[in-house]
Amino acid sequence: MTEFLQQLVNGLAQGGIYALIALGYTMIYGVLRFINFAHGDIFMLGAFAGFYLAPATLKLFGAGPSYAGAALVLLGAMALCALIGIVIERLCYRPLRDRPRITALITAIGVSLLLENGGQLLFGADPKSFPDLIVDRALDLPAGWGPLSALTITLSQVLVLGVTLLLLVALRHVVNRTRTGLAMRALSLNPTAAQLAGVNLDQVIMFTFGLGSALAGAAGVLISIQQPSIDPLMGISAGLKAFIAAVLGGIGNLPGAVLGGVLIGLLEALVVGYLSPTYRDPIVFAVLILILIFRPAGLLGTVQKEKV
Amino acid sequence: MLSVSDLHVSYGAITALNGITFRVEAGAIVTLIGSNGAGKTTALRTISGLLRARSGQVSFLGEDLSALPAHRIVGRGLCHVPEGRMIFSNLTVEENLAMGAYLQRDAALKARNLAFVFNLFPRLKERLKQTGGTLSGGEQQMLAIGRAIMGQPKFLMLDEPSLGIAPRLISTIFEKIVEINRDHGITILLVEQNAKLALEVSSYGYVLETGRIVLEGPSQDLRANPRLKATYLGG
Ligand SMILES: Nc1ncnc2c1ncn2[C@@H]1O[C@H](COP(=O)(O)OP(=O)(O)OP(=O)(O)O)[C@@H](O)[C@H]1O
Ligand SMILES: [Mg+2]
């Protein structure tokens, strides 16, 4: 029982990270109808932004790890990634907006390769050790919690999960309660009608890239707090898993991306815990194939119909 | 109010509008009629900035619109209710109306426009929390018109509001179109295949055939025109 719960805890933490990345895939798909294959690399850039920002930022609050420093590193990485996402959209995707989708898709693969190889050139190909932003420790769980008492839960796991939840709530607010969020949803449903209502498509698409990239950047820092070895190719696998999560939940559907992320995270943890780490990736990819065959719209996605 | 002169529009090699010229005076309901593929929708899409003309001019309240993007043209008070209604299917009726008021910052004005829309179409008020996609065709048309009214138009372009709507609702919608014009002073350009109906509510009409205006005149004259009777008014 304890073993099972432990896997769930581990899976949830990983799933939250996938959810943050998957949201970017799905939001960008919503407004542009294409998969931004470079999105996983933004996640990697988030980790490196954190890596380079950390020493100076932590120094502001004394020498060692601190919550304020960690928060500032996180925000800094998010801002940098938002900026990078916006620049990529402006330079690489906007000029191709009226071309066939496949053109943008191939360009995205090109951008992804550029970021991965550029990262190796700039940061070096060897893994780097992410600095400690907080002092991590295992939490003492009360003895009265039955099987829960024996779980190993670390402070960083709790913090990462908490921050992830906070980001999800903030995103939900932006998308459902703000004027720009409404415009984003309208644009993803019908760009022509959105324009006729006065929406500047360029602006909203830019905003969407910024928002999605900031979330991926946050995920990059959050994962590095838990697994402090980072390298320029770390975005490939995480990006792919998050993409599968977005498809599983229903591409274009925001709650679906979160659900998909959590499910993929849990599935991975259970496979690693009960079968073998070797089976982790094959099983996740098998899930992708199965959804595409049996439920291409995803768990929460609906096939869109318009009445005529 | 609106004047279109010698407008040429093409889709790649296909020419859709071959030099059309027409005008709409402030306060009027003017109709543009023509059969399938005549170029009516193309004309409206060009005026509202969704398409670029190859040559020719569109001028609205003395301003040349040719270089303005669609989202700027709306802000000038020119609202377009597109063919097929284009409701945001997953947004609620309330959110659809809020989208119509996207450029409106003045809360009092928004509230007034909303009251106007509910007064025109009480049914929308009952369905506020329902998503647009679950409305009937007629209700969607009401919502599309309501959404445009939320944009505070001086000039409203309607593309085939009778398309795919139960006959019983068509007359309601046309009554409302007249009301919008008469009681609120909004100028209207009405595109229709249903020439009989369009000529009843309008004061002036243009007939479009394969990208050219072939006939124009006061609507009551057009109603009596033998050539029009034969082709559009069913004998
Ligand atoms: N996206 C497009 N690409 C190529 N040709 C087009 C496109 N849209 C319209 N056309 C062509 O342009 C011409 C005019 O079309 P348009 O839609 O303006 O006609 P319409 O008068 O609105 O017809 P309907 O009453 O059927 O709506 C037609 O010959 C049509 O085939
Ligand atoms: Mg048409």
XYZ file of C-alpha atoms in Angstrom, chain B:
235
model
C -21.816 56.854 -45.556
C -20.198 53.988 -47.439
C -18.969 54.270 -50.943
C -17.365 51.489 -52.940
C -15.825 52.306 -56.257
C -14.550 50.083 -59.024
C -13.663 47.245 -56.664
C -11.764 44.307 -58.157
C -11.172 41.252 -55.961
C -9.793 37.869 -56.889
C -8.910 34.596 -55.216
C -5.663 33.661 -56.928
C -6.571 33.296 -60.579
C -10.324 33.403 -59.947
C -11.855 36.852 -60.293
C -14.774 37.241 -57.904
C -15.522 40.962 -58.249
C -15.006 42.687 -61.541
C -15.219 46.376 -60.765
C -18.280 47.028 -58.634
C -19.412 50.493 -57.599
C -22.175 51.270 -55.120
C -23.019 53.528 -52.228
C -25.072 53.441 -49.060
C -26.522 56.668 -47.665
C -26.625 57.232 -43.908
C -29.831 55.973 -42.305
C -30.872 53.729 -45.186
C -31.356 50.010 -45.606
C -29.721 49.098 -48.878
C -29.673 45.592 -50.277
C -27.241 43.734 -52.450
C -28.928 40.770 -54.076
C -27.637 38.093 -56.371
C -27.598 34.333 -56.795
C -25.038 31.759 -55.652
C -21.464 32.755 -56.360
C -22.331 36.260 -57.561
C -19.719 37.766 -55.244
C -21.882 39.181 -52.436
C -19.899 37.657 -49.589
C -16.665 38.642 -51.284
C -17.848 42.252 -51.390
C -18.661 42.298 -47.665
C -15.425 40.562 -46.706
C -13.456 43.119 -48.665
C -15.276 46.045 -47.069
C -14.659 44.717 -43.556
C -10.978 44.114 -44.271
C -10.927 40.311 -44.263
C -9.905 40.339 -47.933
C -7.692 42.757 -49.829
C -8.915 44.240 -53.072
C -6.755 44.032 -56.178
C -7.836 47.546 -57.031
C -10.587 50.005 -56.234
C -11.640 51.945 -53.180
C -13.769 51.533 -50.109
C -14.510 54.718 -48.262
C -16.440 54.897 -44.997
C -17.424 58.251 -43.456
C -14.885 59.866 -45.728
C -12.011 57.583 -44.694
C -10.293 55.177 -47.051
C -10.505 51.698 -45.511
C -8.360 49.876 -48.063
C -5.223 49.794 -45.924
C -6.843 49.115 -42.529
C -6.814 45.618 -41.012
C -10.185 44.085 -40.098
C -9.835 44.591 -36.346
C -9.325 48.330 -36.856
C -12.277 48.723 -39.202
C -14.700 47.425 -36.536
C -13.539 50.236 -34.298
C -14.747 52.751 -36.902
C -18.319 51.593 -36.322
C -18.614 49.204 -39.245
C -19.791 45.784 -38.049
C -20.158 42.693 -40.186
C -22.490 39.797 -39.393
C -20.836 37.098 -41.490
C -22.413 34.439 -43.663
C -23.098 31.285 -41.660
C -23.269 33.382 -38.467
C -19.884 32.275 -37.090
C -21.027 32.019 -33.496
C -18.292 31.034 -31.028
C -19.776 27.597 -30.483
C -18.082 26.706 -27.184
C -18.582 30.119 -25.597
C -21.785 30.943 -23.771
C -24.287 33.388 -25.191
C -23.074 35.856 -22.582
C -19.436 35.413 -23.643
C -20.383 35.721 -27.310
C -22.003 39.061 -26.538
C -18.984 40.089 -24.455
C -16.807 39.350 -27.489
C -19.002 41.674 -29.534
C -18.158 44.409 -27.028
C -14.452 43.552 -27.158
C -13.429 47.092 -28.126
C -15.943 48.787 -25.847
C -14.342 50.092 -22.644
C -17.284 52.131 -21.428
C -19.313 49.991 -18.992
C -22.407 52.189 -19.170
C -22.450 51.998 -22.957
C -22.010 48.223 -22.802
C -24.950 47.920 -20.419
C -27.080 50.057 -22.732
C -26.198 47.971 -25.765
C -26.923 44.781 -23.852
C -30.352 46.099 -22.889
C -30.944 46.952 -26.548
C -30.013 43.411 -27.602
C -32.261 41.812 -24.956
C -35.076 44.083 -25.983
C -34.681 42.974 -29.614
C -34.189 39.307 -28.829
C -35.599 38.395 -25.389
C -34.776 34.797 -26.138
C -31.053 35.512 -25.843
C -31.580 36.672 -22.279
C -33.144 33.322 -21.386
C -30.206 31.465 -22.907
C -27.327 33.507 -21.460
C -25.481 30.585 -19.858
C -26.019 28.198 -22.763
C -23.162 27.652 -25.222
C -23.589 29.158 -28.671
C -23.352 25.787 -30.401
C -26.480 24.514 -28.660
C -28.734 27.270 -30.050
C -31.055 26.715 -32.994
C -30.120 28.274 -36.319
C -32.524 31.169 -35.799
C -31.262 31.830 -32.298
C -27.697 31.760 -33.568
C -28.616 34.398 -36.128
C -30.101 36.520 -33.351
C -26.907 36.066 -31.375
C -24.768 36.998 -34.373
C -26.763 40.202 -34.850
C -26.727 40.879 -31.100
C -22.984 40.372 -30.982
C -22.512 42.920 -33.769
C -24.779 45.413 -31.977
C -22.579 45.092 -28.869
C -19.845 46.644 -31.020
C -21.826 49.919 -31.170
C -22.150 49.994 -34.971
C -23.019 52.997 -37.044
C -23.207 50.714 -40.028
C -24.214 47.060 -40.043
C -23.548 44.588 -42.857
C -25.671 41.429 -42.788
C -24.729 38.468 -44.986
C -27.775 36.319 -45.746
C -29.492 36.443 -42.361
C -32.275 34.219 -43.730
C -29.941 31.377 -44.655
C -30.842 28.048 -43.053
C -33.481 29.449 -40.731
C -37.012 28.244 -40.068
C -39.427 30.333 -42.209
C -41.337 31.402 -39.100
C -38.200 32.977 -37.644
C -37.153 34.665 -40.878
C -39.947 37.216 -40.665
C -39.113 37.925 -37.012
C -35.493 38.548 -37.884
C -36.399 40.842 -40.757
C -38.745 42.819 -38.524
C -35.868 43.258 -36.097
C -33.575 44.408 -38.867
C -36.078 47.127 -39.735
C -36.376 48.034 -36.055
C -32.607 48.321 -35.653
C -32.535 50.710 -38.560
C -35.664 52.744 -37.792
C -35.442 53.064 -34.020
C -31.720 53.222 -33.590
C -30.592 54.940 -36.733
C -28.139 52.219 -37.707
C -27.481 52.126 -41.434
C -27.766 48.674 -42.952
C -26.331 46.882 -45.948
C -28.278 43.682 -46.400
C -26.973 40.886 -48.590
C -29.582 38.336 -49.613
C -30.439 35.607 -52.049
C -34.025 35.986 -50.940
C -34.621 39.011 -53.163
C -38.325 39.311 -52.449
C -37.803 39.762 -48.735
C -34.776 41.983 -49.127
C -36.563 44.344 -51.509
C -39.505 44.626 -49.122
C -37.441 45.978 -46.236
C -34.905 48.051 -48.159
C -35.172 51.393 -49.870
C -32.568 50.865 -52.561
C -31.098 47.771 -54.171
C -28.207 46.576 -56.285
C -28.213 43.361 -58.277
C -24.924 41.519 -58.523
C -24.234 38.907 -61.198
C -20.888 37.133 -61.591
C -18.902 39.950 -60.081
C -20.656 42.884 -61.714
C -23.552 45.109 -60.770
C -26.090 44.606 -63.518
C -29.031 46.538 -62.148
C -29.775 49.100 -59.470
C -32.639 51.290 -58.355
C -35.156 52.050 -55.628
C -36.370 48.784 -54.171
C -39.975 49.312 -55.208
C -38.908 49.779 -58.833
C -36.778 46.657 -58.661
C -39.728 44.710 -57.289
C -41.618 45.569 -60.431
C -38.710 44.995 -62.801
C -39.669 42.244 -65.271
C -36.145 40.921 -65.624
C -35.716 40.607 -61.882
C -39.150 39.058 -61.534
C -38.191 36.301 -63.925
C -34.857 35.400 -62.320
C -35.084 36.235 -58.640
C -38.644 36.775 -57.596
C -40.021 33.497 -58.846
C -42.045 34.794 -61.829
